[in-house]
Each structure stands twice: as C-alpha cells, then as structure tokens.
Amino acid sequence: MAGDATFKKSIDTAIKNPKLSEALHLFGDAYLVARQNAFHGLDFEEMRREMADIKDEVRINRKELLTEFITNAEKAGSTVFVAQDVQEANDYVINIARKNKARLIVKSKSMVSEEAHLNRALEAAGIRTAETDLGEWIVQLAGQRPSHMVMPAIHMFKEDVAKLFSKQTGKELSPEIKTLVNVAREQLRKEYFDADIGLTGANFLVAETGGIGLVTNEGNARLCATLPRVHIVFAGVHKLVRTIEDAIKITRLLPRNATGQLLTSYITWIRGTVPTDGEKKEQHIILIDGGREKLYESKACRDALRCIQCGACANVCPVYQTVGGHVFGSIYISAIGIILTAFYEGLDKAKELTRACIGCRSCSAVCPSGIDLEEIILHLRNEVTGKYGMGVIKNVAFKAIMKNRSLFHSMVRAASKLQKPIISKVSGGDSPPIIRHLPLHFMAKDFTEWRDLPAVAEKSFRDIFDTIEQHVENPQYTVGFFVGCGADFVYPEVGVALIRVLNRLQVKVVFPKGQNCCGIPALYAGDSETGIDLAKQSVRAFSDAEVDYVLSICPTCTMGVKRDFIKRLSDDPDWSEKAQTLSEKTMDASLFIEKILNGSEKISGLENLITGENVTYHDSCHLKRGNNVWQEPRNLLQSAGFMVTEMKNSDRCCGFGGTYSFLSHPQISKQITTDKVIAIAETGVKTVAMDCPGCMMMLKGAMGKANGSIRCVHTIELLAAAIVKTDK
Amino acid sequence: MSNQQQVEKFMEMAGKVGAETVKLVDLQSVAGYIASQVSGQTLVPSTFLAEKHGLARLLSSSGVNVFKGDFRGADHVPAAGVTFSNFALADTGTIVLESTAEDIRLATTLPEKHFILVDPATILKDNLAAAAPMNVFHAGNDPVFVAYITGPSRTADIERVLTIGCHGPRELHILLVDGISDDMMEN
Ligand code: SF4
Ligand code: SF4
C-alpha cells in the first residue's frame, strides 16, 4: 500500500509541473511527423513483420546462435563471458579493470549497464566512470537515471544543464545549447585519452561473424572503442541476430522509428581485437542474461525481447507524455519498461506501472518489432491482481455483481431511477462500496470536479429493443447486435440509430438478451476469472441466435468478442470453438456498413439526404489500433454529406481507458483529455464524431465543463440523422 | 536507378543530413579544395589508395599541414582528417569506410573536419545492397572495424534541439572524384 501511495504522489508532483509534460507533447508531435517522413515509400507493416520473424527465429535457436557468436568472436581474438546476472557481470568488469590497473573507464550508452548499476559498482571499487553520451553524462552529473532510452536527459532543460556544467567546469555558463554541447565536447575529449578502458553497449551481436554493432549519432562510441587499449562490450544476450543482413534490417528500422532519421550518423561494426597503438586491443564481450531467459520462457511475454530499443513506445504514450519516464517507468521506461521491470526487477516493482497504463494501444501500433506491448501489459496486470489483489471496490463490483447478469442489470435500472449513487448490499466488508451505474463507473470523488458524469438512460437499450419496429422489405442479412454497456445503459439512442441505418440498408437486427458486458473492464482491472464467466454468457447468447454477423458500436467490445473471448475460453474445447465462430462473425458496425454493405456508395445514392454539417473525427484507440478501422467511418460520414475537418493528432487517446479514468489514475486521465479537448476546439468545428461510447462519455463529460457548444456524437447517430427523410 | 541518378540521390541525401558534397575533377583539385578549407594539423592515413594516388604529397604541395608521425601524438582535436572510402549508399547519403587500421579511425573520429573521397562508381542503392560487400569484409576471422558515416556528428540530447558536432567531426566534406577506384574492397 505504501508503494501505491508513493506512486500516486509522484504522479501528483509530475502533473503539478506541467513544463515537462509540455515538452514531451511537443516532442511527441514532432516525432510523429519526422517518423512518417522517414518511412515514406517503405512498408512499415511488412518491415516489422520481418523484424518480428528475425527475432523470433533468434529466440527459438538462441542457444545455437550464442555458441556460434562466441566461437566466431573468440576466433577474432575477443574474450566472451556470459553472465547469469548483473552482479556477475559487474564483478567481471571490476576484475578486468583491476587486472589492467584501470582508474578511469569511458562509457558510451549501455542500457544494460543502467540495469546493472554498473557505475555504482565501479565507483565502490574505486574506479571512476565517465559517461560520454551527452544525455547520459548530464544524467550522471545530476546523479539521476535516464528518463528515456534514446534521449536520457529529455526531462531536463537547458538551464538545468547549464547549472550542472557550470559546476563541473567551475565557469559560469550561459544556457545556450551550442555552448553546452561544446563544453561536453571539450571536457570529454580529454577523458577518452586518459581512460584505460572504453565500455560500450551493442545494438546487435552478429552470430555469423562474431562482431557487434553500435548505432549512434554523437561519435562517442567510436572514440570509446578506439582510444583506450581495452574495449569492453556490455550487452544483453537477446541482442543476437543471425547474419549481417539481419543486422542491417535493424539499422533500417531503428533510427527511422527512434528519431525519424534515415540512419544515425554512425553505425559501427567491430569484430575482434582490432589494432590499438601498435598492438592488439584487448576486447571483452560480456553478455548478460539477468532475467532474459526467464522472459524467453514466458509464452505470454516473450515477444518483449524482440525490442530493438528505439524508445518509440514512450514517444507516443499519453501516460508517458503526461508524467514522464521517471514516474512511468523504472530503469526502462514506458510500455516496454513495464514489462522489463516485471522480469528484471520483479513483479512487485512493476505493480503500479501495470495499473498506470491506460490501454490505448499506441505503443503496440508503433513498435518496429511488432510487439503487442499493451496486451503483454494487460497480462501482467492480471498477474499483479492474482498476486496482490485489486483493491476492495473493484473486487466486489466485478466478482459479485458483474457475473450476475440480472442483478447487474436490475441495479443499473434502479440507478437510472434514482440518478444517484446506489449502495451495494451484495457483499461482505464493513463499508459497502458505492457503485455508480456502470461497470466502468466506480466512482472516484475528485472526478466530477472537472467533468460531468454521464447519466444513466431512463430506459436501457435492452428494455426498449422490443418496442422498436423494424421495417425491412427484403432483408439481405440478419445481424445480431452486441450492445455493450455504454450503449445499453448510457447511450441507448446509438443502438436505436444503428437499427434505423441498418434497416434502411435492408438489414434486420436481432438482440439476444442473454448477452452481458464484454468483460474488458473486469479484465483491464486484472480480474480474469470474471472475464471468463462473462465471455461464456455472451458466447452462449449469440451462438443460440441465428445471425449472419454480429455487430458492435463499441470498439472495445468488438475487440473483446473478436479477440479476447477466444483467449479467455481457449482451455475449454467446446467453448473455444463457439468463441471462434462468434469471433469470425463479429465486427465493428461502421466496418460492416462500409465493407459488407458497400455503405458509402449506397448512402450517397439515397434521395433526400439531409445536407450534413462540418464535423471533425476522433479516432478511438481501440477502433483504430484494436480493429484497424479509421477510414470507414470517415467515408460513411462523407457519403452522407458531412464535411470532415481533421483535428491535430486525431488518433491520440481521449484519456478514457475505462475504469482507469475513474479509479486508478484520474489525474493522468484529466491531462490527456484536456489535450484532446483543445485539439477539437482548434478545428473550429462544432461537432465531433467518434465510434466509441467510452470516448463519448469522456468527451461529452469534459466538453460539458470546458466547451459546452461542441457536440459529441457517435458516427452512427449522424448517419441516422442524415438519412431520416430518405425513406419514402 | 542509373548510376547518374544514384549519384544525384546520394548527394541530395548527404546534403540533407548536413554533409557538404562537392564534385571535383581530380586529386589535384581535391588538394586545392582541402587547402582552402583547413589550416591546422591534418591527419592523412597511409592506406592503399592514399599511397597509390600520392595523396599526402599532393596535399603537402598544396600547402596542407599534413601531420607526420604517430597519430596518437597529434592534437586531441586535429584540424582535419582526409581519407578515401570503400563505397557509399545513395538512399541515406552514407559512406562506408573499412577502418580496421587504427590511423583511419583516429583520422575520422578526432578531427574538426573530415574530408572523404568517394568514387561515384561505388555508390550503391541502399544499405540492403551493402550486405554483400559487408560479408566480404567479414570473410575469415580477422579483426574488422567498419564505419558507416552519415553526415557530421550530431546530438539532440539537450531539449531535443539538433546540434552538430558533439564528439565526432563537426564538418563532413564528401568529395566525389571519378576514377579513384571502383573496387569496393580498397580504400
Ligand atoms: S497502451 Fe497506451 S497508455 Fe498503455 S503503455 Fe501503451 S501507449 Fe502507454
Ligand atoms: S518495445 Fe518496440 S517501440 Fe518500445 S522501444 Fe522496444 S522496439 Fe521500440
């Protein structure tokens, strides 16, 4: 519990200091543009599939490749040591240093050495270290740790750096970046010449040649590997690749995805004991396991070792942008940092981090190695819950209420009548939890200060479905509607609108009443048991209904049904087959209308369309990155006569993230939402369309307080309004 | 892409990352160009091509202060280094230089300015095309050091502002001269 409190406090501190967050936002925006240019004319998806294959092949054959690397490196004169843990690795370095009577080691960037706290170990042994990467040096002088893998000192400003450098040089330095870079150049140049040992990391280890590769911009790694007589390579065992060609493929992805550069200034390939000052260099390669084998063995998490350390998963992460890497990470930061922390430092250390992820999937979308980071984080969150529990409120709610469909639904009905918090009488515990309406809405008190809470609809969709008349002359398809909690209890009008639109396009809609919540909120909170139960209820309901397709207007539910049900039920052959069948039939409503019905062509052909207004479109995280749908709703809106004005970063998270915004981290959520509200307002457009009830709750609520004149609607509602008069 | 187009592409991309690219007719004009750009200590490693073309001599007679003796005895930041290259990559504006000999490494990492000669016939399309010559460099088991150089040294570590000349050369001058050597194994 102490951990929780400290973590919350660090978030508060970060949020109260918006300067860092502003800088990270600017960086994030510029990054996206640079990255897009860098991949111009290349097929990123294809490239990352290939990278994933390369790295997976390494995983499978890692023992053989390691042996091959060692043999080849030794043939070229290198000494290779495989360290089981960081302690062994540090001791080995100290030993080499002692043998060489070394007093100074110059270092270029090695994240593993951060992981090993190597500098600390060396200083304790009386050996001085000088970091030579500018960012690392700044962080070293400040006595801090890097807050970003590629830009270690991204959290600092030039004034901070000037102060540090002034102290270091004993001269009063102005906070001018050029001057500061020059100071580093001068100060460190001497160190390379004085050093007894140069220590570098490695971006790759080529098994076929026994050589290593360094990808850098500043030129410090080349100096570290050249000037001192001894060269130590300090790297993780997972940096192996089979061939030079595979390594080249890393160099094609890494700089482009890290900083939007086509290539870094230097790529340095070194094999063996190259000449130094008239003799042969002494080269030691230390390969560190430090938890990597355990990670390789974890089926659910092992893809994380495909990481090529581009840092992109931080650049695009809304949580990272809001609180920075010192809060959202440990040695390694942001999405990949959560996973590596769990394996290298222990699940306990990663506990709060797993809960701080909002689940927007930006990291998974940007990763050049095709790591589904968000999914792995979700898995770890489940483990955290299994081990540490998930806190009283969620526990009672999910377990006792969610699983019992009629109880849950009748509670919601009751809530709609009272329109105020209701008290659960369901479970034990002295102070019964307050439950507000929905599985997503377990109240946090400070929440209403900055946004309105959505009111529960007077009648839920499931209560009005039977009263909706459907007129379909020649039904082309019959579809089942997976309503999802948001549309069921808060925005039933979206469900009604969907029926209007589908009927107009000759599709009949059925509503299996046995369906329940998709279970994602429970799952995201780490309660997989409830998730399994809920999946079964819905799979049963839809298997019994005879439908061609199953549609949802909530992308989170679509993901749940399409992807997660199969996984949740995979242990049970009967259920898993049914889940598979349901998955194949399920899709997002906009996608169905556009792809299966050819909707934009049909809609634009309708007579008497009401001329649409100007709208802007918000891409929901789970629609774009979970379902790969973003063009379809835009096409449909345009076909119905709406003009779509794009907002800045339309696919950036709105801050919702389910229970996240209510319970886990309302402060972070608020910041992310504020960004979105500004982006929308900047378009000058008065209507923002989206395809997700979660985003609707978030944005309607925030707009209500921030800018009441902007309307937030579901795409389907706009379509229904446009075709209203086209019937006869 | 024809070689001509590849040369154009290479020059465009090298220019974009801050390298100076100049087409020169022969080694004599190379010496003249360098002499007009540097005044201090200049490191000229004695490599196969440097000897073949008498580079150090040409430079000296044009007035360049060619450093004589052990490069480790030169200034910590010499004024310039002059080297040949093995080949180049058009799509990223990169130069590849086999640098196993220590003098080549010192001449390309320490100085303020790096002048590098490229024969346009050795410009390859991209780094995928570099795999073949890279494999040749790594044939056998001898120690090898290969440098890819793309523009001058840079950093963005302070407030993400791109700043040139962190630890490596602040200027990279790429001098394209026909007929130096189209053998990618020579430098
Ligand atoms: S899912 Fe979103 S919030 Fe979570 S780590 Fe990835 S980018 Fe960050
Ligand atoms: S996980 Fe992917 S995006 Fe994140 S640093 Fe590693 S390679 Fe880059």
Coordinates of C-alpha atoms in Angstrom, one line a residue, chain A residues 23 27 75-76 132-135 138 150-154 156-159 161 177-178 180-182 184-185 188-189 192-193 208-209 217-220 222-223 226-227 244 248 251-252 261-277, chain B residues 13 70 72 75-78 89 91-92 94 100-102 105-106 108-112 126-128 130-131 134-135 137-161 163-170:
Chain A
A23 CA 8.0 19.5 -23.6
F27 CA 8.4 16.2 -28.8
K75 CA 38.4 -16.7 -33.3
A76 CA 38.8 -13.0 -33.9
T132 CA 30.3 10.1 -22.8
D133 CA 26.9 10.2 -24.4
L134 CA 25.8 13.7 -23.8
G135 CA 22.4 12.8 -22.3
I138 CA 24.1 15.1 -18.0
V150 CA 17.1 7.2 -26.7
M151 CA 17.2 10.7 -25.0
P152 CA 18.3 10.1 -21.4
A153 CA 18.0 13.7 -20.3
I154 CA 14.8 14.6 -22.1
M156 CA 15.9 18.4 -18.3
F157 CA 16.0 21.9 -19.7
K158 CA 19.0 23.8 -20.9
E159 CA 19.0 25.9 -17.7
V161 CA 22.2 21.6 -17.9
I177 CA 22.6 24.8 -26.3
K178 CA 25.5 25.1 -28.7
L180 CA 26.8 23.5 -23.7
V181 CA 27.4 20.9 -26.4
N182 CA 30.9 22.4 -26.9
A184 CA 30.8 18.5 -23.3
R185 CA 33.0 18.0 -26.4
L188 CA 35.1 14.6 -22.5
R189 CA 37.7 14.6 -25.2
Y192 CA 38.9 9.4 -23.9
F193 CA 42.6 9.9 -24.0
E208 CA 27.7 -15.4 -38.2
T209 CA 30.7 -13.1 -37.8
N217 CA 24.8 9.9 -33.5
E218 CA 27.4 11.7 -31.4
G219 CA 30.5 9.7 -32.3
N220 CA 31.3 8.8 -28.7
R222 CA 33.7 5.1 -31.8
L223 CA 36.0 7.1 -29.6
T226 CA 39.2 3.3 -30.4
L227 CA 41.2 5.3 -27.9
I244 CA 24.9 -9.2 -41.2
I248 CA 21.2 -4.3 -41.5
T251 CA 19.6 -0.4 -38.8
R252 CA 16.8 0.3 -41.3
Q261 CA 16.3 9.7 -39.1
L262 CA 17.0 7.5 -42.1
L263 CA 20.2 6.4 -40.5
T264 CA 22.2 7.7 -37.5
S265 CA 25.4 9.5 -38.1
Y266 CA 27.4 6.4 -37.2
I267 CA 26.9 2.7 -37.5
T268 CA 30.0 1.0 -36.2
W269 CA 30.7 -2.7 -36.9
I270 CA 33.5 -4.2 -34.8
R271 CA 34.8 -7.7 -34.7
G272 CA 37.6 -8.9 -32.5
T273 CA 40.9 -7.4 -31.3
V274 CA 41.5 -4.5 -33.8
P275 CA 44.8 -2.7 -33.6
T276 CA 45.4 -0.2 -30.9
D277 CA 48.5 1.9 -30.5
Chain B
M13 CA 20.6 12.8 -49.1
D70 CA 52.2 8.7 -34.7
R72 CA 48.3 9.5 -31.2
D75 CA 46.5 17.2 -31.0
H76 CA 43.4 15.9 -29.2
V77 CA 41.4 17.7 -31.8
P78 CA 43.3 17.9 -35.0
L89 CA 24.8 4.3 -50.0
D91 CA 19.3 6.4 -50.2
T92 CA 20.7 7.6 -46.9
T94 CA 26.0 7.2 -46.1
T100 CA 40.5 -1.6 -39.2
A101 CA 43.8 0.3 -39.4
E102 CA 43.9 2.5 -36.3
R105 CA 39.9 5.5 -37.1
L106 CA 41.9 8.3 -35.5
T108 CA 37.9 10.1 -38.9
T109 CA 36.9 10.4 -35.2
L110 CA 39.2 13.1 -33.7
P111 CA 39.4 16.0 -36.2
E112 CA 37.1 19.0 -36.5
D126 CA 20.8 1.4 -50.2
N127 CA 22.0 -0.4 -47.1
L128 CA 20.4 -3.7 -48.2
A130 CA 25.6 -3.2 -48.6
A131 CA 25.2 -6.7 -47.3
M134 CA 29.9 -6.2 -45.8
N135 CA 30.1 -10.0 -45.9
F137 CA 34.8 -7.6 -45.2
H138 CA 33.9 -10.2 -42.7
A139 CA 35.2 -13.2 -44.6
G140 CA 37.7 -15.2 -42.5
N141 CA 38.3 -14.5 -38.8
D142 CA 40.5 -11.4 -38.7
P143 CA 39.5 -8.5 -36.6
V144 CA 37.5 -5.9 -38.6
F145 CA 36.2 -2.4 -37.9
V146 CA 33.8 -0.9 -40.4
A147 CA 32.3 2.6 -40.1
Y148 CA 29.1 3.8 -41.7
I149 CA 29.2 7.6 -41.7
T150 CA 26.1 9.7 -42.4
G151 CA 26.7 13.4 -42.0
P152 CA 28.6 15.1 -39.2
S153 CA 28.4 14.1 -35.6
R154 CA 25.2 15.3 -34.0
T155 CA 23.1 15.3 -30.8
A156 CA 19.7 16.3 -29.8
D157 CA 20.2 15.5 -26.1
I158 CA 19.5 18.9 -24.8
E159 CA 15.9 19.9 -25.3
R160 CA 15.8 17.8 -28.4
V161 CA 17.4 20.6 -30.4
T163 CA 23.2 20.4 -32.6
I164 CA 26.1 19.5 -34.9
G165 CA 29.4 18.4 -33.7
C166 CA 29.1 16.6 -30.4
H167 CA 32.1 14.2 -30.2
G168 CA 33.0 13.5 -33.8
P169 CA 33.8 15.8 -36.7
R170 CA 31.7 19.0 -37.0

